XYZ file of N, CA and C in Angstrom:
315
model
N -64.938 -94.766 -91.479
C -63.916 -93.756 -91.630
C -62.611 -94.444 -92.017
N -61.874 -93.844 -92.938
C -60.630 -94.508 -93.320
C -59.543 -94.260 -92.267
N -58.496 -95.048 -92.328
C -57.451 -95.023 -91.310
C -56.721 -93.685 -91.242
N -56.460 -93.063 -92.379
C -55.717 -91.797 -92.359
C -56.535 -90.683 -91.711
N -57.837 -90.666 -91.907
C -58.685 -89.654 -91.281
C -58.753 -89.879 -89.770
N -58.842 -91.135 -89.344
C -58.831 -91.443 -87.916
C -57.518 -91.002 -87.277
N -56.420 -91.269 -87.952
C -55.113 -90.886 -87.445
C -54.988 -89.367 -87.353
N -55.487 -88.670 -88.347
C -55.452 -87.213 -88.340
C -56.275 -86.647 -87.184
N -57.463 -87.181 -86.956
C -58.309 -86.724 -85.852
C -57.678 -87.023 -84.499
N -57.085 -88.183 -84.351
C -56.410 -88.545 -83.105
C -55.226 -87.624 -82.850
N -54.440 -87.365 -83.871
C -53.289 -86.472 -83.731
C -53.725 -85.067 -83.352
N -54.765 -84.560 -83.989
C -55.265 -83.220 -83.695
C -55.780 -83.124 -82.267
N -56.492 -84.150 -81.795
C -57.022 -84.112 -80.432
C -55.897 -84.192 -79.402
N -54.871 -84.993 -79.657
C -53.721 -85.052 -78.753
C -52.984 -83.726 -78.716
N -52.813 -83.103 -79.872
C -52.140 -81.808 -79.949
C -52.915 -80.759 -79.165
N -54.219 -80.701 -79.350
C -55.043 -79.720 -78.649
C -55.067 -79.975 -77.150
N -55.052 -81.230 -76.738
C -55.041 -81.516 -75.302
C -53.731 -81.048 -74.679
N -52.632 -81.140 -75.401
C -51.352 -80.647 -74.888
C -51.336 -79.132 -74.799
N -51.979 -78.453 -75.724
C -52.036 -76.995 -75.693
C -52.833 -76.482 -74.510
N -53.865 -77.170 -74.130
C -54.731 -76.702 -73.060
C -54.340 -77.252 -71.701
N -53.326 -78.055 -71.614
C -52.939 -78.713 -70.370
C -52.351 -77.739 -69.362
N -51.566 -76.762 -69.776
C -50.943 -75.810 -68.856
C -52.011 -74.891 -68.269
N -52.051 -74.818 -66.952
C -52.994 -73.940 -66.273
C -52.422 -72.529 -66.185
N -51.135 -72.420 -65.959
C -50.499 -71.101 -65.854
C -49.125 -71.152 -66.529
N -48.825 -70.135 -67.295
C -47.546 -70.025 -67.991
C -46.857 -68.758 -67.506
N -45.673 -68.919 -66.930
C -44.905 -67.772 -66.446
C -43.704 -67.579 -67.359
N -43.641 -66.405 -67.996
C -42.601 -66.095 -68.969
C -41.490 -65.240 -68.373
N -40.402 -65.138 -69.125
C -39.291 -64.226 -68.802
C -38.699 -64.449 -67.417
N -38.525 -65.702 -67.044
C -37.940 -66.021 -65.741
C -36.422 -65.994 -65.809
N -35.825 -65.196 -64.949
C -34.375 -65.230 -64.743
C -34.110 -66.160 -63.572
N -33.005 -66.852 -63.634
C -32.637 -67.793 -62.569
C -31.454 -67.213 -61.810
N -31.722 -66.263 -60.927
C -30.672 -65.533 -60.212
C -30.274 -66.193 -58.900
N -31.107 -67.088 -58.381
C -30.847 -67.693 -57.078
C -30.527 -69.166 -57.185
N -31.043 -69.911 -56.241
C -30.780 -71.347 -56.165
C -31.447 -72.120 -57.296
N -30.736 -73.107 -57.803
C -31.266 -74.065 -58.769
C -30.643 -75.409 -58.411
N -31.474 -76.420 -58.207
C -30.895 -77.721 -57.905
C -31.879 -78.721 -57.364
N -31.335 -79.826 -56.859
C -32.122 -80.907 -56.290
C -32.630 -80.464 -54.926
N -33.942 -80.602 -54.700
C -34.558 -80.077 -53.481
C -34.713 -81.124 -52.382
N -34.800 -82.397 -52.737
C -34.920 -83.439 -51.714
C -34.528 -84.792 -52.300
N -34.550 -85.806 -51.471
C -34.115 -87.134 -51.915
C -35.119 -87.816 -52.838
N -36.291 -87.250 -53.008
C -37.310 -87.833 -53.884
C -37.212 -87.302 -55.314
N -36.173 -86.532 -55.624
C -35.943 -86.074 -56.992
C -36.603 -84.764 -57.356
N -37.153 -84.031 -56.388
C -37.783 -82.753 -56.687
C -36.707 -81.711 -57.023
N -36.967 -80.933 -58.074
C -36.026 -79.899 -58.527
C -36.585 -78.530 -58.156
N -35.723 -77.668 -57.623
C -36.105 -76.335 -57.164
C -35.378 -75.275 -57.982
N -36.049 -74.169 -58.240
C -35.404 -73.018 -58.880
C -36.017 -71.727 -58.355
N -35.165 -70.798 -57.942
C -35.606 -69.449 -57.592
C -35.792 -68.700 -58.896
N -36.934 -68.032 -59.053
C -37.231 -67.339 -60.305
C -37.518 -65.865 -60.056
N -37.129 -65.061 -61.020
C -37.492 -63.651 -61.055
C -38.073 -63.408 -62.430
N -39.337 -62.997 -62.483
C -40.016 -62.791 -63.755
C -40.510 -61.363 -63.853
N -40.228 -60.718 -64.977
C -40.700 -59.348 -65.174
C -42.207 -59.309 -65.375
N -42.784 -60.395 -65.878
C -44.222 -60.446 -66.129
C -44.975 -61.178 -65.022
N -44.364 -62.164 -64.392
C -44.860 -62.878 -63.210
C -46.337 -63.273 -63.290
N -46.739 -63.889 -64.392
C -48.131 -64.277 -64.610
C -48.682 -65.227 -63.548
N -47.833 -66.074 -62.969
C -48.296 -67.072 -62.008
C -47.976 -66.688 -60.565
N -47.397 -65.519 -60.368
C -47.030 -65.012 -59.031
C -46.054 -65.926 -58.303
N -45.147 -66.559 -59.041
C -44.172 -67.470 -58.432
C -42.796 -66.814 -58.349
N -42.197 -66.918 -57.181
C -40.818 -66.469 -56.993
C -39.873 -67.659 -56.911
N -40.455 -68.834 -56.952
C -39.717 -70.094 -57.029
C -40.640 -71.104 -57.701
N -40.055 -72.170 -58.201
C -40.835 -73.281 -58.750
C -40.196 -74.587 -58.316
N -41.031 -75.618 -58.280
C -40.537 -76.965 -58.017
C -41.109 -77.897 -59.076
N -40.253 -78.772 -59.561
C -40.621 -79.808 -60.530
C -40.628 -81.136 -59.793
N -41.758 -81.828 -59.805
C -41.892 -83.119 -59.128
C -41.786 -84.247 -60.151
N -41.271 -85.385 -59.712
C -41.130 -86.554 -60.591
C -42.459 -87.003 -61.173
N -43.547 -86.859 -60.437
C -44.840 -87.305 -60.954
C -45.389 -86.370 -62.033
N -44.818 -85.167 -62.163
C -45.277 -84.208 -63.171
C -44.413 -84.177 -64.424
N -43.135 -84.507 -64.290
C -42.224 -84.345 -65.417
C -40.951 -85.160 -65.212
N -40.100 -85.160 -66.214
C -38.782 -85.778 -66.109
C -37.876 -84.746 -65.426
N -37.669 -84.899 -64.134
C -36.946 -83.882 -63.368
C -35.473 -83.767 -63.779
N -34.876 -84.848 -64.256
C -33.480 -84.774 -64.711
C -33.367 -83.863 -65.930
N -34.330 -83.964 -66.834
C -34.327 -83.095 -68.016
C -34.609 -81.647 -67.619
N -35.548 -81.447 -66.715
C -35.872 -80.090 -66.254
C -34.648 -79.452 -65.607
N -33.954 -80.203 -64.761
C -32.750 -79.686 -64.108
C -31.682 -79.339 -65.136
N -31.527 -80.165 -66.137
C -30.555 -79.917 -67.196
C -30.850 -78.593 -67.915
N -32.111 -78.366 -68.251
C -32.483 -77.124 -68.943
C -32.307 -75.926 -68.019
N -32.712 -76.067 -66.770
C -32.568 -74.967 -65.815
C -31.100 -74.597 -65.600
N -30.243 -75.603 -65.452
C -28.817 -75.326 -65.261
C -28.197 -74.679 -66.494
N -28.605 -75.132 -67.673
C -28.113 -74.509 -68.911
C -28.517 -73.041 -68.964
N -29.754 -72.762 -68.593
C -30.238 -71.379 -68.597
C -29.490 -70.543 -67.571
N -29.255 -71.090 -66.401
C -28.558 -70.338 -65.352
C -27.126 -70.003 -65.765
N -26.421 -70.971 -66.304
C -25.023 -70.767 -66.703
C -24.900 -69.744 -67.833
N -25.866 -69.730 -68.743
C -25.797 -68.831 -69.904
C -26.639 -67.568 -69.738
N -27.212 -67.389 -68.552
C -28.068 -66.222 -68.274
C -29.240 -66.097 -69.236
N -29.773 -67.234 -69.677
C -30.952 -67.255 -70.550
C -32.207 -67.193 -69.696
N -33.224 -66.560 -70.211
C -34.529 -66.557 -69.545
C -35.290 -67.817 -69.955
N -36.189 -68.254 -69.078
C -36.963 -69.456 -69.344
C -38.452 -69.188 -69.156
N -39.230 -69.980 -69.859
C -40.678 -70.028 -69.657
C -40.951 -71.290 -68.851
N -41.807 -71.170 -67.841
C -42.157 -72.311 -67.002
C -43.669 -72.469 -66.997
N -44.129 -73.683 -67.287
C -45.555 -73.998 -67.277
C -45.886 -74.731 -65.988
N -47.002 -74.336 -65.377
C -47.466 -74.935 -64.126
C -48.791 -75.645 -64.343
N -49.003 -76.722 -63.611
C -50.259 -77.461 -63.692
C -51.365 -76.801 -62.876
N -50.987 -76.057 -61.839
C -51.954 -75.422 -60.945
C -51.535 -73.972 -60.730
N -52.403 -73.049 -61.110
C -52.073 -71.623 -61.028
C -51.705 -71.182 -59.613
N -52.283 -71.771 -58.603
C -52.015 -71.375 -57.230
C -50.908 -72.173 -56.561
N -50.237 -73.042 -57.291
C -49.230 -73.924 -56.699
C -47.921 -73.827 -57.482
N -46.978 -73.076 -56.948
C -45.679 -72.899 -57.606
C -44.846 -74.179 -57.584
N -45.302 -75.179 -56.849
C -44.615 -76.474 -56.792
C -45.178 -77.458 -57.814
N -45.953 -76.956 -58.785
C -46.554 -77.847 -59.791
C -45.972 -77.621 -61.185
N -44.717 -77.142 -61.253
C -44.073 -76.928 -62.555
C -43.899 -78.257 -63.264
N -44.081 -78.235 -64.596
C -43.908 -79.484 -65.336
C -43.259 -79.304 -66.695
N -43.155 -78.067 -67.193
C -42.437 -77.829 -68.449
C -41.571 -76.602 -68.298
N -40.424 -76.617 -68.973
C -39.527 -75.463 -68.971
C -38.920 -75.323 -70.361
N -38.877 -74.071 -70.841
C -38.366 -73.775 -72.189
C -37.357 -72.630 -72.096
N -36.279 -72.717 -72.876
C -35.354 -71.590 -73.004
C -35.945 -70.544 -73.919
N -35.768 -69.295 -73.577
C -36.213 -68.197 -74.465
C -35.125 -67.891 -75.457
């Protein structure tokens, strides 16, 4: 197989693995309550209100082992200050403390 075809296949498999990695996606989250550092280990907490509530979470926590918590906190604070809704991806559908991605809507 030539190098460009191998690279294309590797890129496609990495892309698909990222698409299927999220176990639960909760959309339309408003950040009306607390947002901030939850403990000395760098865990980030956010109170969420979602009109769709796909993951049944009223709060989420971002752990250092799951994501870059400083970046997550930055996005969450930006959303809170500007009243933007966010999408939050969780690694475990039954665990609201397994958040690892956050996107502004």
